[in-house]
Amino acid sequence: MLSDVMEDYLKAIYTLQSKHGPPVSTSDIADYLDKTPPTVTSMLGKLEERGLVDREKYKGVELTREGETVALEVLRHHRLLEAYLTEHLDYSWSEVHEEADRLEHHISEEFERRVADLLGNPTVDPHGDPIPGADLEPLGHDDTTPLSEHDVGDRVVVARVSDRDDEELEYLEAAGVVPGTTLDVVDVAPFGMVTVRAVGEEHEQSLPDAVAASIRVSDAPDEHEESTPAEANGA
């Protein structure tokens, strides 16, 4: 049986692999989990002994298929819990990440199934992150791009936002920058501010570049077509 900490490491490695590709460096894992490099190195050795990661000295680690399956199961639990807490227990989307972190290791497969059925087997969580299927097959390729990489005049649809900063989530919700919202990029300042306006709205929102970089978007399907959060998430 794996410890909660081991599962957290596997989930972190999967997340970092999804963003940057394998192998994942010790320093990146340490930064992501707020651990010291020696602590990470020690844990990676334990995961390697269990056949959950392949490790190459000086390059980093990559999940084995078994390790990937564990990570996907934890992610499925986490993201279903986020959706459940938001939809049925009146949690805000800025509160659910830490709560789901505490619960994800301790729910049964029957509980997971019932939650999924109650929610109608959603494909994304409240932040737009994809929920792995019950078959725990690897998630498909992410073809979204950071909002920070777009230019003035681009029209994009918010696909997902990072859930790791509560204050940032509260700010984005107040600004109306949520998954499914169609945005026009109206200005990109040379010193790291991206100004956007939701289609159909008059007010503009200026986002620091670091915040814009944490927002994943896709190109709007048609320059005259507006998208609402409910439509984009299949609600």
PDB file of C-alpha atoms in Angstrom:
ATOM      1  CA  MET A   1       0.000   0.000   0.000  1.00  0.00           C
ATOM      2  CA  LEU A   2       1.290   3.442  -0.906  1.00  0.00           C
ATOM      3  CA  SER A   3       1.424   6.295   1.565  1.00  0.00           C
ATOM      4  CA  ASP A   4      -0.391   9.579   0.955  1.00  0.00           C
ATOM      5  CA  VAL A   5       2.985  11.248   0.426  1.00  0.00           C
ATOM      6  CA  MET A   6       3.983   8.750  -2.260  1.00  0.00           C
ATOM      7  CA  GLU A   7       0.713   9.377  -4.082  1.00  0.00           C
ATOM      8  CA  ASP A   8       1.302  13.130  -3.840  1.00  0.00           C
ATOM      9  CA  TYR A   9       4.705  12.696  -5.490  1.00  0.00           C
ATOM     10  CA  LEU A  10       3.272  10.588  -8.306  1.00  0.00           C
ATOM     11  CA  LYS A  11       0.513  13.146  -8.904  1.00  0.00           C
ATOM     12  CA  ALA A  12       3.082  15.956  -8.971  1.00  0.00           C
ATOM     13  CA  ILE A  13       5.328  14.108 -11.425  1.00  0.00           C
ATOM     14  CA  TYR A  14       2.352  13.408 -13.698  1.00  0.00           C
ATOM     15  CA  THR A  15       1.337  17.080 -13.610  1.00  0.00           C
ATOM     16  CA  LEU A  16       4.869  18.252 -14.416  1.00  0.00           C
ATOM     17  CA  GLN A  17       5.244  15.653 -17.181  1.00  0.00           C
ATOM     18  CA  SER A  18       1.996  16.880 -18.713  1.00  0.00           C
ATOM     19  CA  LYS A  19       3.293  20.444 -18.802  1.00  0.00           C
ATOM     20  CA  HIS A  20       6.903  19.973 -19.815  1.00  0.00           C
ATOM     21  CA  GLY A  21       7.283  16.362 -20.902  1.00  0.00           C
ATOM     22  CA  PRO A  22       9.578  13.778 -19.282  1.00  0.00           C
ATOM     23  CA  PRO A  23      11.966  13.482 -17.658  1.00  0.00           C
ATOM     24  CA  VAL A  24      11.042  15.658 -14.673  1.00  0.00           C
ATOM     25  CA  SER A  25      13.935  17.101 -12.707  1.00  0.00           C
ATOM     26  CA  THR A  26      14.389  16.784  -8.957  1.00  0.00           C
ATOM     27  CA  SER A  27      14.469  20.561  -8.616  1.00  0.00           C
ATOM     28  CA  ASP A  28      11.145  20.969 -10.431  1.00  0.00           C
ATOM     29  CA  ILE A  29       9.509  18.425  -8.146  1.00  0.00           C
ATOM     30  CA  ALA A  30      11.025  20.137  -5.097  1.00  0.00           C
ATOM     31  CA  ASP A  31       9.670  23.521  -6.224  1.00  0.00           C
ATOM     32  CA  TYR A  32       6.233  22.097  -7.013  1.00  0.00           C
ATOM     33  CA  LEU A  33       5.857  20.314  -3.667  1.00  0.00           C
ATOM     34  CA  ASP A  34       7.831  22.860  -1.614  1.00  0.00           C
ATOM     35  CA  LYS A  35      10.327  20.214  -0.487  1.00  0.00           C
ATOM     36  CA  THR A  36      14.111  20.206  -0.277  1.00  0.00           C
ATOM     37  CA  PRO A  37      16.015  18.454  -3.090  1.00  0.00           C
ATOM     38  CA  PRO A  38      17.498  15.840  -0.704  1.00  0.00           C
ATOM     39  CA  THR A  39      13.993  14.972   0.535  1.00  0.00           C
ATOM     40  CA  VAL A  40      12.797  14.580  -3.043  1.00  0.00           C
ATOM     41  CA  THR A  41      15.802  12.456  -3.980  1.00  0.00           C
ATOM     42  CA  SER A  42      15.115  10.118  -1.071  1.00  0.00           C
ATOM     43  CA  MET A  43      11.462   9.693  -2.034  1.00  0.00           C
ATOM     44  CA  LEU A  44      12.282   9.126  -5.707  1.00  0.00           C
ATOM     45  CA  GLY A  45      14.535   6.265  -4.636  1.00  0.00           C
ATOM     46  CA  LYS A  46      11.612   4.645  -2.802  1.00  0.00           C
ATOM     47  CA  LEU A  47       9.306   5.102  -5.787  1.00  0.00           C
ATOM     48  CA  GLU A  48      11.926   3.598  -8.087  1.00  0.00           C
ATOM     49  CA  GLU A  49      12.253   0.553  -5.829  1.00  0.00           C
ATOM     50  CA  ARG A  50       8.496  -0.008  -6.164  1.00  0.00           C
ATOM     51  CA  GLY A  51       8.638   0.208  -9.943  1.00  0.00           C
ATOM     52  CA  LEU A  52       6.619   3.441 -10.086  1.00  0.00           C
ATOM     53  CA  VAL A  53       9.258   5.667 -11.703  1.00  0.00           C
ATOM     54  CA  ASP A  54      12.252   5.230 -13.952  1.00  0.00           C
ATOM     55  CA  ARG A  55      15.148   7.399 -12.884  1.00  0.00           C
ATOM     56  CA  GLU A  56      18.188   8.465 -14.861  1.00  0.00           C
ATOM     57  CA  LYS A  57      21.013  10.131 -12.970  1.00  0.00           C
ATOM     58  CA  TYR A  58      21.414  13.868 -13.656  1.00  0.00           C
ATOM     59  CA  LYS A  59      18.357  13.898 -15.947  1.00  0.00           C
ATOM     60  CA  GLY A  60      15.320  13.200 -13.795  1.00  0.00           C
ATOM     61  CA  VAL A  61      12.446  10.748 -13.542  1.00  0.00           C
ATOM     62  CA  GLU A  62       9.581   9.493 -15.635  1.00  0.00           C
ATOM     63  CA  LEU A  63       6.524   7.602 -14.449  1.00  0.00           C
ATOM     64  CA  THR A  64       6.229   3.940 -15.342  1.00  0.00           C
ATOM     65  CA  ARG A  65       2.830   2.778 -16.581  1.00  0.00           C
ATOM     66  CA  GLU A  66       2.038   1.564 -13.067  1.00  0.00           C
ATOM     67  CA  GLY A  67       3.060   4.884 -11.575  1.00  0.00           C
ATOM     68  CA  GLU A  68       1.005   6.738 -14.167  1.00  0.00           C
ATOM     69  CA  THR A  69      -2.080   4.664 -13.316  1.00  0.00           C
ATOM     70  CA  VAL A  70      -1.742   5.543  -9.622  1.00  0.00           C
ATOM     71  CA  ALA A  71      -1.330   9.232 -10.462  1.00  0.00           C
ATOM     72  CA  LEU A  72      -4.388   9.207 -12.717  1.00  0.00           C
ATOM     73  CA  GLU A  73      -6.500   7.566 -10.003  1.00  0.00           C
ATOM     74  CA  VAL A  74      -5.481  10.209  -7.459  1.00  0.00           C
ATOM     75  CA  LEU A  75      -6.173  12.973  -9.996  1.00  0.00           C
ATOM     76  CA  ARG A  76      -9.590  11.463 -10.730  1.00  0.00           C
ATOM     77  CA  HIS A  77     -10.438  11.423  -7.031  1.00  0.00           C
ATOM     78  CA  HIS A  78      -9.168  14.981  -6.575  1.00  0.00           C
ATOM     79  CA  ARG A  79     -11.027  16.523  -9.488  1.00  0.00           C
ATOM     80  CA  LEU A  80     -14.291  14.679  -8.846  1.00  0.00           C
ATOM     81  CA  LEU A  81     -14.120  15.870  -5.242  1.00  0.00           C
ATOM     82  CA  GLU A  82     -13.567  19.449  -6.384  1.00  0.00           C
ATOM     83  CA  ALA A  83     -16.641  19.231  -8.595  1.00  0.00           C
ATOM     84  CA  TYR A  84     -18.712  17.634  -5.829  1.00  0.00           C
ATOM     85  CA  LEU A  85     -17.684  20.194  -3.211  1.00  0.00           C
ATOM     86  CA  THR A  86     -18.480  23.056  -5.572  1.00  0.00           C
ATOM     87  CA  GLU A  87     -21.794  21.782  -6.889  1.00  0.00           C
ATOM     88  CA  HIS A  88     -23.288  20.176  -3.792  1.00  0.00           C
ATOM     89  CA  LEU A  89     -21.626  21.654  -0.690  1.00  0.00           C
ATOM     90  CA  ASP A  90     -21.443  25.316  -1.762  1.00  0.00           C
ATOM     91  CA  TYR A  91     -17.665  25.575  -1.672  1.00  0.00           C
ATOM     92  CA  SER A  92     -16.189  28.309  -3.842  1.00  0.00           C
ATOM     93  CA  TRP A  93     -13.735  27.226  -6.535  1.00  0.00           C
ATOM     94  CA  SER A  94     -10.946  28.901  -4.537  1.00  0.00           C
ATOM     95  CA  GLU A  95     -11.589  26.649  -1.504  1.00  0.00           C
ATOM     96  CA  VAL A  96     -11.859  23.198  -3.038  1.00  0.00           C
ATOM     97  CA  HIS A  97      -8.237  22.440  -3.946  1.00  0.00           C
ATOM     98  CA  GLU A  98      -6.912  22.058  -0.405  1.00  0.00           C
ATOM     99  CA  GLU A  99     -10.050  20.230   0.750  1.00  0.00           C
ATOM    100  CA  ALA A 100      -9.756  17.770  -2.131  1.00  0.00           C
ATOM    101  CA  ASP A 101      -6.049  17.321  -1.347  1.00  0.00           C
ATOM    102  CA  ARG A 102      -7.003  16.109   2.125  1.00  0.00           C
ATOM    103  CA  LEU A 103      -9.751  13.745   0.950  1.00  0.00           C
ATOM    104  CA  GLU A 104      -8.384  12.305  -2.305  1.00  0.00           C
ATOM    105  CA  HIS A 105      -6.358   9.525  -0.653  1.00  0.00           C
ATOM    106  CA  HIS A 106      -9.159   8.208   1.515  1.00  0.00           C
ATOM    107  CA  ILE A 107     -12.261   7.646  -0.598  1.00  0.00           C
ATOM    108  CA  SER A 108     -13.305   4.166  -1.745  1.00  0.00           C
ATOM    109  CA  GLU A 109     -13.885   3.172  -5.341  1.00  0.00           C
ATOM    110  CA  GLU A 110     -17.602   2.834  -4.556  1.00  0.00           C
ATOM    111  CA  PHE A 111     -17.686   6.391  -3.213  1.00  0.00           C
ATOM    112  CA  GLU A 112     -15.853   7.577  -6.328  1.00  0.00           C
ATOM    113  CA  ARG A 113     -18.400   5.826  -8.560  1.00  0.00           C
ATOM    114  CA  ARG A 114     -21.358   7.307  -6.709  1.00  0.00           C
ATOM    115  CA  VAL A 115     -19.917  10.812  -6.836  1.00  0.00           C
ATOM    116  CA  ALA A 116     -19.257  10.477 -10.565  1.00  0.00           C
ATOM    117  CA  ASP A 117     -22.802   9.228 -11.163  1.00  0.00           C
ATOM    118  CA  LEU A 118     -24.305  12.018  -9.049  1.00  0.00           C
ATOM    119  CA  LEU A 119     -22.380  14.620 -11.048  1.00  0.00           C
ATOM    120  CA  GLY A 120     -23.286  13.051 -14.396  1.00  0.00           C
ATOM    121  CA  ASN A 121     -19.744  11.814 -15.044  1.00  0.00           C
ATOM    122  CA  PRO A 122     -18.183  15.229 -15.723  1.00  0.00           C
ATOM    123  CA  THR A 123     -15.144  15.528 -17.959  1.00  0.00           C
ATOM    124  CA  VAL A 124     -13.672  18.650 -16.312  1.00  0.00           C
ATOM    125  CA  ASP A 125     -13.441  20.025 -12.791  1.00  0.00           C
ATOM    126  CA  PRO A 126     -14.469  23.564 -11.717  1.00  0.00           C
ATOM    127  CA  HIS A 127     -11.120  24.960 -12.891  1.00  0.00           C
ATOM    128  CA  GLY A 128     -11.389  23.345 -16.330  1.00  0.00           C
ATOM    129  CA  ASP A 129      -8.854  20.586 -15.646  1.00  0.00           C
ATOM    130  CA  PRO A 130      -9.743  17.277 -17.345  1.00  0.00           C
ATOM    131  CA  ILE A 131     -10.985  14.486 -15.097  1.00  0.00           C
ATOM    132  CA  PRO A 132      -9.408  11.109 -15.932  1.00  0.00           C
ATOM    133  CA  GLY A 133     -11.942   8.472 -16.922  1.00  0.00           C
ATOM    134  CA  ALA A 134     -12.811   5.455 -14.798  1.00  0.00           C
ATOM    135  CA  ASP A 135     -10.566   3.373 -17.082  1.00  0.00           C
ATOM    136  CA  LEU A 136      -7.577   5.499 -15.954  1.00  0.00           C
ATOM    137  CA  GLU A 137      -6.278   5.810 -19.487  1.00  0.00           C
ATOM    138  CA  PRO A 138      -3.753   8.642 -20.013  1.00  0.00           C
ATOM    139  CA  LEU A 139      -5.329  12.001 -20.728  1.00  0.00           C
ATOM    140  CA  GLY A 140      -5.168  13.269 -24.290  1.00  0.00           C
ATOM    141  CA  HIS A 141      -2.780  15.900 -25.584  1.00  0.00           C
ATOM    142  CA  ASP A 142      -3.365  19.392 -24.221  1.00  0.00           C
ATOM    143  CA  ASP A 143      -3.613  21.718 -27.202  1.00  0.00           C
ATOM    144  CA  THR A 144      -4.352  24.834 -25.145  1.00  0.00           C
ATOM    145  CA  THR A 145      -1.861  27.695 -24.803  1.00  0.00           C
ATOM    146  CA  PRO A 146      -1.101  30.233 -22.054  1.00  0.00           C
ATOM    147  CA  LEU A 147      -3.054  33.485 -22.375  1.00  0.00           C
ATOM    148  CA  SER A 148       0.266  35.301 -21.942  1.00  0.00           C
ATOM    149  CA  GLU A 149       1.433  34.041 -25.346  1.00  0.00           C
ATOM    150  CA  HIS A 150      -1.384  35.728 -27.271  1.00  0.00           C
ATOM    151  CA  ASP A 151      -1.322  39.047 -29.108  1.00  0.00           C
ATOM    152  CA  VAL A 152      -3.619  42.049 -29.347  1.00  0.00           C
ATOM    153  CA  GLY A 153      -6.646  41.214 -31.473  1.00  0.00           C
ATOM    154  CA  ASP A 154      -6.718  37.514 -30.590  1.00  0.00           C
ATOM    155  CA  ARG A 155     -10.048  36.060 -29.476  1.00  0.00           C
ATOM    156  CA  VAL A 156      -9.734  33.082 -27.153  1.00  0.00           C
ATOM    157  CA  VAL A 157     -11.831  30.874 -24.904  1.00  0.00           C
ATOM    158  CA  VAL A 158     -10.669  30.206 -21.339  1.00  0.00           C
ATOM    159  CA  ALA A 159     -10.144  26.452 -21.044  1.00  0.00           C
ATOM    160  CA  ARG A 160      -8.614  26.069 -17.584  1.00  0.00           C
ATOM    161  CA  VAL A 161      -6.971  28.032 -14.794  1.00  0.00           C
ATOM    162  CA  SER A 162      -4.423  27.020 -12.190  1.00  0.00           C
ATOM    163  CA  ASP A 163      -6.000  26.014  -8.880  1.00  0.00           C
ATOM    164  CA  ARG A 164      -2.887  26.437  -6.744  1.00  0.00           C
ATOM    165  CA  ASP A 165      -3.418  30.049  -5.609  1.00  0.00           C
ATOM    166  CA  ASP A 166      -6.604  30.865  -3.676  1.00  0.00           C
ATOM    167  CA  GLU A 167      -6.285  34.636  -3.956  1.00  0.00           C
ATOM    168  CA  GLU A 168      -5.657  34.416  -7.693  1.00  0.00           C
ATOM    169  CA  LEU A 169      -8.783  32.298  -8.147  1.00  0.00           C
ATOM    170  CA  GLU A 170     -10.889  34.765  -6.168  1.00  0.00           C
ATOM    171  CA  TYR A 171      -9.556  37.599  -8.318  1.00  0.00           C
ATOM    172  CA  LEU A 172     -10.271  35.777 -11.572  1.00  0.00           C
ATOM    173  CA  GLU A 173     -13.779  34.848 -10.484  1.00  0.00           C
ATOM    174  CA  ALA A 174     -14.542  38.472  -9.578  1.00  0.00           C
ATOM    175  CA  ALA A 175     -13.128  39.530 -12.953  1.00  0.00           C
ATOM    176  CA  GLY A 176     -15.286  36.993 -14.784  1.00  0.00           C
ATOM    177  CA  VAL A 177     -12.282  35.126 -16.171  1.00  0.00           C
ATOM    178  CA  VAL A 178     -13.529  31.558 -15.759  1.00  0.00           C
ATOM    179  CA  PRO A 179     -13.536  28.445 -17.949  1.00  0.00           C
ATOM    180  CA  GLY A 180     -15.801  28.921 -20.936  1.00  0.00           C
ATOM    181  CA  THR A 181     -15.496  32.706 -21.096  1.00  0.00           C
ATOM    182  CA  THR A 182     -14.593  34.175 -24.489  1.00  0.00           C
ATOM    183  CA  LEU A 183     -12.012  36.949 -24.238  1.00  0.00           C
ATOM    184  CA  ASP A 184     -10.599  39.531 -26.606  1.00  0.00           C
ATOM    185  CA  VAL A 185      -6.966  40.496 -26.008  1.00  0.00           C
ATOM    186  CA  VAL A 186      -7.032  44.292 -26.152  1.00  0.00           C
ATOM    187  CA  ASP A 187      -3.552  45.210 -24.945  1.00  0.00           C
ATOM    188  CA  VAL A 188      -0.225  43.594 -24.098  1.00  0.00           C
ATOM    189  CA  ALA A 189       2.035  45.926 -22.130  1.00  0.00           C
ATOM    190  CA  PRO A 190       5.811  45.665 -22.483  1.00  0.00           C
ATOM    191  CA  PHE A 191       6.213  45.225 -18.736  1.00  0.00           C
ATOM    192  CA  GLY A 192       4.037  42.214 -18.189  1.00  0.00           C
ATOM    193  CA  MET A 193       0.344  43.189 -18.173  1.00  0.00           C
ATOM    194  CA  VAL A 194      -2.230  41.565 -20.447  1.00  0.00           C
ATOM    195  CA  THR A 195      -5.535  43.399 -20.798  1.00  0.00           C
ATOM    196  CA  VAL A 196      -8.607  41.455 -21.860  1.00  0.00           C
ATOM    197  CA  ARG A 197     -12.304  42.053 -22.281  1.00  0.00           C
ATOM    198  CA  ALA A 198     -14.998  39.382 -22.130  1.00  0.00           C
ATOM    199  CA  VAL A 199     -17.096  39.316 -25.284  1.00  0.00           C
ATOM    200  CA  GLY A 200     -20.307  41.244 -24.692  1.00  0.00           C
ATOM    201  CA  GLU A 201     -18.867  43.164 -21.737  1.00  0.00           C
ATOM    202  CA  GLU A 202     -17.703  46.778 -21.591  1.00  0.00           C
ATOM    203  CA  HIS A 203     -15.191  46.536 -18.783  1.00  0.00           C
ATOM    204  CA  GLU A 204     -11.599  45.496 -19.368  1.00  0.00           C
ATOM    205  CA  GLN A 205      -9.401  43.481 -16.997  1.00  0.00           C
ATOM    206  CA  SER A 206      -5.636  43.903 -16.748  1.00  0.00           C
ATOM    207  CA  LEU A 207      -3.880  40.720 -15.663  1.00  0.00           C
ATOM    208  CA  PRO A 208      -0.261  40.443 -14.505  1.00  0.00           C
ATOM    209  CA  ASP A 209       1.785  38.335 -16.877  1.00  0.00           C
ATOM    210  CA  ALA A 210       2.271  35.634 -14.233  1.00  0.00           C
ATOM    211  CA  VAL A 211      -1.502  35.328 -13.859  1.00  0.00           C
ATOM    212  CA  ALA A 212      -2.039  35.340 -17.634  1.00  0.00           C
ATOM    213  CA  ALA A 213       0.554  32.566 -17.924  1.00  0.00           C
ATOM    214  CA  SER A 214      -1.501  30.375 -15.551  1.00  0.00           C
ATOM    215  CA  ILE A 215      -4.638  30.695 -17.710  1.00  0.00           C
ATOM    216  CA  ARG A 216      -4.861  28.138 -20.513  1.00  0.00           C
ATOM    217  CA  VAL A 217      -6.928  29.127 -23.534  1.00  0.00           C
ATOM    218  CA  SER A 218      -7.958  27.841 -26.936  1.00  0.00           C
ATOM    219  CA  ASP A 219      -8.716  29.830 -30.074  1.00  0.00           C
ATOM    220  CA  ALA A 220     -12.349  30.890 -30.313  1.00  0.00           C
ATOM    221  CA  PRO A 221     -14.096  28.694 -32.928  1.00  0.00           C
ATOM    222  CA  ASP A 222     -15.451  31.667 -34.845  1.00  0.00           C
ATOM    223  CA  GLU A 223     -14.781  35.377 -34.504  1.00  0.00           C
ATOM    224  CA  HIS A 224     -18.521  36.103 -34.374  1.00  0.00           C
ATOM    225  CA  GLU A 225     -19.433  33.221 -32.071  1.00  0.00           C
ATOM    226  CA  GLU A 226     -19.712  33.867 -28.370  1.00  0.00           C
ATOM    227  CA  SER A 227     -19.210  31.134 -25.794  1.00  0.00           C
ATOM    228  CA  THR A 228     -20.613  30.923 -22.283  1.00  0.00           C
ATOM    229  CA  PRO A 229     -19.115  28.962 -19.396  1.00  0.00           C
ATOM    230  CA  ALA A 230     -22.051  26.523 -19.410  1.00  0.00           C
ATOM    231  CA  GLU A 231     -21.799  25.886 -23.160  1.00  0.00           C
ATOM    232  CA  ALA A 232     -18.011  25.424 -23.106  1.00  0.00           C
ATOM    233  CA  ASN A 233     -18.179  22.857 -20.296  1.00  0.00           C
ATOM    234  CA  GLY A 234     -21.057  20.938 -21.804  1.00  0.00           C
ATOM    235  CA  ALA A 235     -23.453  21.859 -18.994  1.00  0.00           C
TER     236      ALA A 235
END
